[in-house]
Tab-separated table of C-alpha atoms in Angstrom:
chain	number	residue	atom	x	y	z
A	1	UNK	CA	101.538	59.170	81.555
A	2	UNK	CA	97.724	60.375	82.986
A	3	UNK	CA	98.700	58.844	86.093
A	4	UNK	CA	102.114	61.089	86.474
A	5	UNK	CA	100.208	64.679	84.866
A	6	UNK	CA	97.402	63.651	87.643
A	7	UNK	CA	99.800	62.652	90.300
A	8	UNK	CA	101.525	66.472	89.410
A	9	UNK	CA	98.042	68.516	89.795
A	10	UNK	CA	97.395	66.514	92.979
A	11	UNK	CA	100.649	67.670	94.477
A	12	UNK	CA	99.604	71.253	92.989
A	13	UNK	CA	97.081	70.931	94.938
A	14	UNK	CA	98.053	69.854	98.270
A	15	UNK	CA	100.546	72.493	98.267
A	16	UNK	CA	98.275	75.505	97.442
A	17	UNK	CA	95.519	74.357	100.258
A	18	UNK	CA	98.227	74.472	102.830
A	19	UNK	CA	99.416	77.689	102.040
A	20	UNK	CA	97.908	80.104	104.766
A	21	UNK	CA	95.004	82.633	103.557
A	22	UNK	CA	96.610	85.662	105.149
A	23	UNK	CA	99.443	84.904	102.215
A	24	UNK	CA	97.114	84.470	99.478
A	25	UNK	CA	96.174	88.033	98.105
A	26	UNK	CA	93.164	88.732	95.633
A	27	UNK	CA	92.220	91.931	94.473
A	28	UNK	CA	88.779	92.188	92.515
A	29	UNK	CA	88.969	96.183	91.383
A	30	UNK	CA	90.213	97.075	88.216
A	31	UNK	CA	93.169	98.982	87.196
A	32	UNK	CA	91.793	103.244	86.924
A	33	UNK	CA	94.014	105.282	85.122
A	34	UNK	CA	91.470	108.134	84.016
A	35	UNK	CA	89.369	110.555	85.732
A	36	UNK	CA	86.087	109.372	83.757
A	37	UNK	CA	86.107	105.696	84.750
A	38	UNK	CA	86.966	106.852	88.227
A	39	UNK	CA	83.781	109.122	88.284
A	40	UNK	CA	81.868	105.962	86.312
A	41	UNK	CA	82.689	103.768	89.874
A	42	UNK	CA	81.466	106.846	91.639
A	43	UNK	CA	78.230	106.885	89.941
A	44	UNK	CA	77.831	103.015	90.098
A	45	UNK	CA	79.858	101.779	93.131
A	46	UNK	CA	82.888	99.668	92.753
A	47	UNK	CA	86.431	98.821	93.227
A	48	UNK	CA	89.369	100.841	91.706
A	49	UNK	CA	92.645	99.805	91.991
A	50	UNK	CA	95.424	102.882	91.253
A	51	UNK	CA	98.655	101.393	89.508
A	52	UNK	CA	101.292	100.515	91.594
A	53	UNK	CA	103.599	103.752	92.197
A	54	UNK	CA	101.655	105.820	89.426
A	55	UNK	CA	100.555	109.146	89.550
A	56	UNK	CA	96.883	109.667	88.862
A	57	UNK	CA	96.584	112.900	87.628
A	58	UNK	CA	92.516	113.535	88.314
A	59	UNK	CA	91.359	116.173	85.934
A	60	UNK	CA	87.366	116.977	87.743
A	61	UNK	CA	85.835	116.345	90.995
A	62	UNK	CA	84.531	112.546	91.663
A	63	UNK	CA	81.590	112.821	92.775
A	64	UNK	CA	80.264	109.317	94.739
A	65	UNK	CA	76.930	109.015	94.630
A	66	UNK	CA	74.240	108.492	97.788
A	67	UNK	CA	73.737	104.792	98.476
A	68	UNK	CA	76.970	103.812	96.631
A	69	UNK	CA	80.195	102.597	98.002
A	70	UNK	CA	83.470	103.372	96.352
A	71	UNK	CA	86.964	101.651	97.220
A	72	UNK	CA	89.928	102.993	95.820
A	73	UNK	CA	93.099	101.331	96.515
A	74	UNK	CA	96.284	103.730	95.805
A	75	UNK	CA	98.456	100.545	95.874
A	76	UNK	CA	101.285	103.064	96.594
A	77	UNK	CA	100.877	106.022	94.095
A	78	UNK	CA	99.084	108.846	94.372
A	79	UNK	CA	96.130	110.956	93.149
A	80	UNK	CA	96.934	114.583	91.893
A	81	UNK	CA	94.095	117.184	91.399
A	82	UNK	CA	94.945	119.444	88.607
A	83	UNK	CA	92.650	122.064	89.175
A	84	UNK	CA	90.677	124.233	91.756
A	85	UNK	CA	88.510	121.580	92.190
A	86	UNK	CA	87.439	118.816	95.362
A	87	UNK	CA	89.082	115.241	94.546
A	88	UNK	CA	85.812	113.589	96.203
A	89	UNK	CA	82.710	114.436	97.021
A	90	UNK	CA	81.479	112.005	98.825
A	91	UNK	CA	77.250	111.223	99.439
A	92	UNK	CA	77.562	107.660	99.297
A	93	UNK	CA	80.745	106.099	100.973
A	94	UNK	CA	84.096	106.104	99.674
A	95	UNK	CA	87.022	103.807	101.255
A	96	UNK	CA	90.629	104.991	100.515
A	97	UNK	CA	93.116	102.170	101.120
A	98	UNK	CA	96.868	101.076	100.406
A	99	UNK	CA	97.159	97.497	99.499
A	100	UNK	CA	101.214	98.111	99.010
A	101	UNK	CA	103.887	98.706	101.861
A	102	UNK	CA	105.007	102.209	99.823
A	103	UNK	CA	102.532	105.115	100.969
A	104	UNK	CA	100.190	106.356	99.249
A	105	UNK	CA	98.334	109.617	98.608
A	106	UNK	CA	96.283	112.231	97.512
A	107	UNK	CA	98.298	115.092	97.164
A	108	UNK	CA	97.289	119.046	96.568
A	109	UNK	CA	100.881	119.879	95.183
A	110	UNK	CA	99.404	120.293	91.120
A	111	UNK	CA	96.902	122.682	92.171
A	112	UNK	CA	97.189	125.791	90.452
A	113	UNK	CA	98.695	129.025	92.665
A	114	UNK	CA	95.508	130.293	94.952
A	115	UNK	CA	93.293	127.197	94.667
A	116	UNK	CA	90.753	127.366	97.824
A	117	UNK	CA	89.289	123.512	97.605
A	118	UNK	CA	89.144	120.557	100.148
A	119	UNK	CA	90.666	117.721	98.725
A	120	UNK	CA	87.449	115.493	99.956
A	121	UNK	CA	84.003	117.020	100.878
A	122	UNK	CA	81.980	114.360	102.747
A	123	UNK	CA	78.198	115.446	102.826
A	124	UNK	CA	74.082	114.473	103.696
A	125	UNK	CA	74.867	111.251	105.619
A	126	UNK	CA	77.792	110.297	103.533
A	127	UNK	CA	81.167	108.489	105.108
A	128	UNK	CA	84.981	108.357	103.814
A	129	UNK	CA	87.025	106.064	105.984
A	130	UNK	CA	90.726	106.936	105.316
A	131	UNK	CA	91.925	103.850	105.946
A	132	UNK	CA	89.866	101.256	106.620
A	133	UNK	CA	92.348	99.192	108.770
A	134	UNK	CA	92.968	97.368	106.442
A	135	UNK	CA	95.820	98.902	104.635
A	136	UNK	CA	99.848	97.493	104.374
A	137	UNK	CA	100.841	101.579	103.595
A	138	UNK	CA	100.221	104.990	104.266
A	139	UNK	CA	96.646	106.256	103.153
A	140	UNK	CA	97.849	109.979	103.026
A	141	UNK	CA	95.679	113.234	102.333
A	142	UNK	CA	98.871	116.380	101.878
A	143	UNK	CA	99.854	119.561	100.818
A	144	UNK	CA	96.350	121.328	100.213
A	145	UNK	CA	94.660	124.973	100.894
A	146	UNK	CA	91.553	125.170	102.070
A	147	UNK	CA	89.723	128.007	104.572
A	148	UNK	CA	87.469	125.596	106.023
A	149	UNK	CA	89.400	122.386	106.717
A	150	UNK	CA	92.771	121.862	104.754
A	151	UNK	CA	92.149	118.522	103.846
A	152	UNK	CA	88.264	117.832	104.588
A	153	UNK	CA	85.552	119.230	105.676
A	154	UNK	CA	82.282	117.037	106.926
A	155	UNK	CA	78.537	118.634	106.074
A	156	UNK	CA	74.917	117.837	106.878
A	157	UNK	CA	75.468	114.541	108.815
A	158	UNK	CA	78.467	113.193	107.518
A	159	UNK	CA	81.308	110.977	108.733
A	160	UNK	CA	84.701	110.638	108.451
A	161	UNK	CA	87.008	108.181	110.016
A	162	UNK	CA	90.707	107.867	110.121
A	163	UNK	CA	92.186	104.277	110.562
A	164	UNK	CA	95.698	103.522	111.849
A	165	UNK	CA	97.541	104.021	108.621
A	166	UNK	CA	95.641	106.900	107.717
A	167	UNK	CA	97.622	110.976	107.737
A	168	UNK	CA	96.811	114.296	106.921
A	169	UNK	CA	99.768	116.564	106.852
A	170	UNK	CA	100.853	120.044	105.572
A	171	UNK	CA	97.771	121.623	104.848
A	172	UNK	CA	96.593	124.979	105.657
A	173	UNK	CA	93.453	126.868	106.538
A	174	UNK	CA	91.873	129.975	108.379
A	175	UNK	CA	89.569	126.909	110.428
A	176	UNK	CA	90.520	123.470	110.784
A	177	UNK	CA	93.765	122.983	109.777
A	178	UNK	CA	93.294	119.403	108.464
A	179	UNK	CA	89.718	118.832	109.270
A	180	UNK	CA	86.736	120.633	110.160
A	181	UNK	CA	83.024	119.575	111.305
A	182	UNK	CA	80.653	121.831	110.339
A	183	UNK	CA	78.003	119.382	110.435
A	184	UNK	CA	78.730	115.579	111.115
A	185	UNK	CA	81.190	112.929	113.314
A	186	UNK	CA	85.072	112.458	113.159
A	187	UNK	CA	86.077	109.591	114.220
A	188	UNK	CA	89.809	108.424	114.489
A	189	UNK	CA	90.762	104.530	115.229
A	190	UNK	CA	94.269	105.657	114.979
A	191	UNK	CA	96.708	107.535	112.086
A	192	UNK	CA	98.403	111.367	112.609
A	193	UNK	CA	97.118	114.844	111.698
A	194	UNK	CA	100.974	116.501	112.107
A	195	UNK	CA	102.198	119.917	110.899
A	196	UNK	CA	98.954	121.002	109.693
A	197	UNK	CA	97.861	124.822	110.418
A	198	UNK	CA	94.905	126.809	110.893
């Protein structure tokens, strides 16, 4: 009988080391579902996964904090700012990704009627990467008002880079349409900024 169950884990075994790598996934973030934990990774650094095809509704600006590096993985749902408020402010360096095939998002369709806020304020040396080239899905940033960017606007040395999955569409402003530099580098390895305005 011990020589059949170890005959069984040694076939286990076999099998699972010849599986290729590029089929094995493994995720080390942890599932976010509220805008104070998010924040909490801000503060600290980390890796936040979004529940698959969920909507986040984020409640307050996340502020992520110099010298720290956020990931947040919208694993095909989205992020919803209810309020006049910026989604991220960014001093440190926050990665947006999509670890599923269904797009994901952060989307400025809750906002309240009027609301004049960049979805994601990257500032004093800080970097977002929208997409870090790494993503199965859309990494979208959508339907937002802002005067000086739409989507994002980059201060006082910062960076922001677009990967190839990465879009920024339908948003609005009196400069920049989706983005504008006042102070910093764009960089874009790829993705679309269509039907934006300025």
């Amino acid at each position: 009988m011990k020589k059949r169950i170890l005959s069984i884990i040694l076939t286990v075994a076999m099998i699972v080391c010849m599986i290729p790598l590029g089929m094995v996934t493994v995720y080390a973030g942890y599932y976010v579902s509220d805008t104070a934990t998010l924040q909490s990774y801000g503060t600290n650094g980390g890796d936040a996964y979004i529940a698959s095809s969920s909507t986040f509704n984020l409640t307050g600006a996340v502020t992520v904090a110099a010298g720290k590096k956020l990931y947040v993985d919208l694993h095909g749902g989205y992020l919803a700012p209810t309020g006049n408020f910026t989604s991220f402010i960014v001093y440190g360096t926050l990665i947006l990704k999509n670890s599923s095939t269904d797009g994901g998002c952060i989307d400025g369709v809750k906002k309240p009627s009027g609301s004049n806020t960049p979805l994601i304020e990257v500032r004093d040396g800080g970097t977002v990467w929208l997409d870090d080239n790494s993503s199965k899905g859309n990494v979208d940033l959508k339907n937002n008002y802002y005067d000086w960017g739409g989507a994002v606007i980059v201060r006082k040395g910062g960076n922001f880079v677009m990967g190839a999955k990465a879009q920024i569409y339908k948003c609005t402003a009196k400069n920049g349409g989706g983005v504008l530099i006042e102070s910093g580098r764009f960089t874009m390895y790829g993705g679309k900024i269509p039907n934006c305005s300025a």
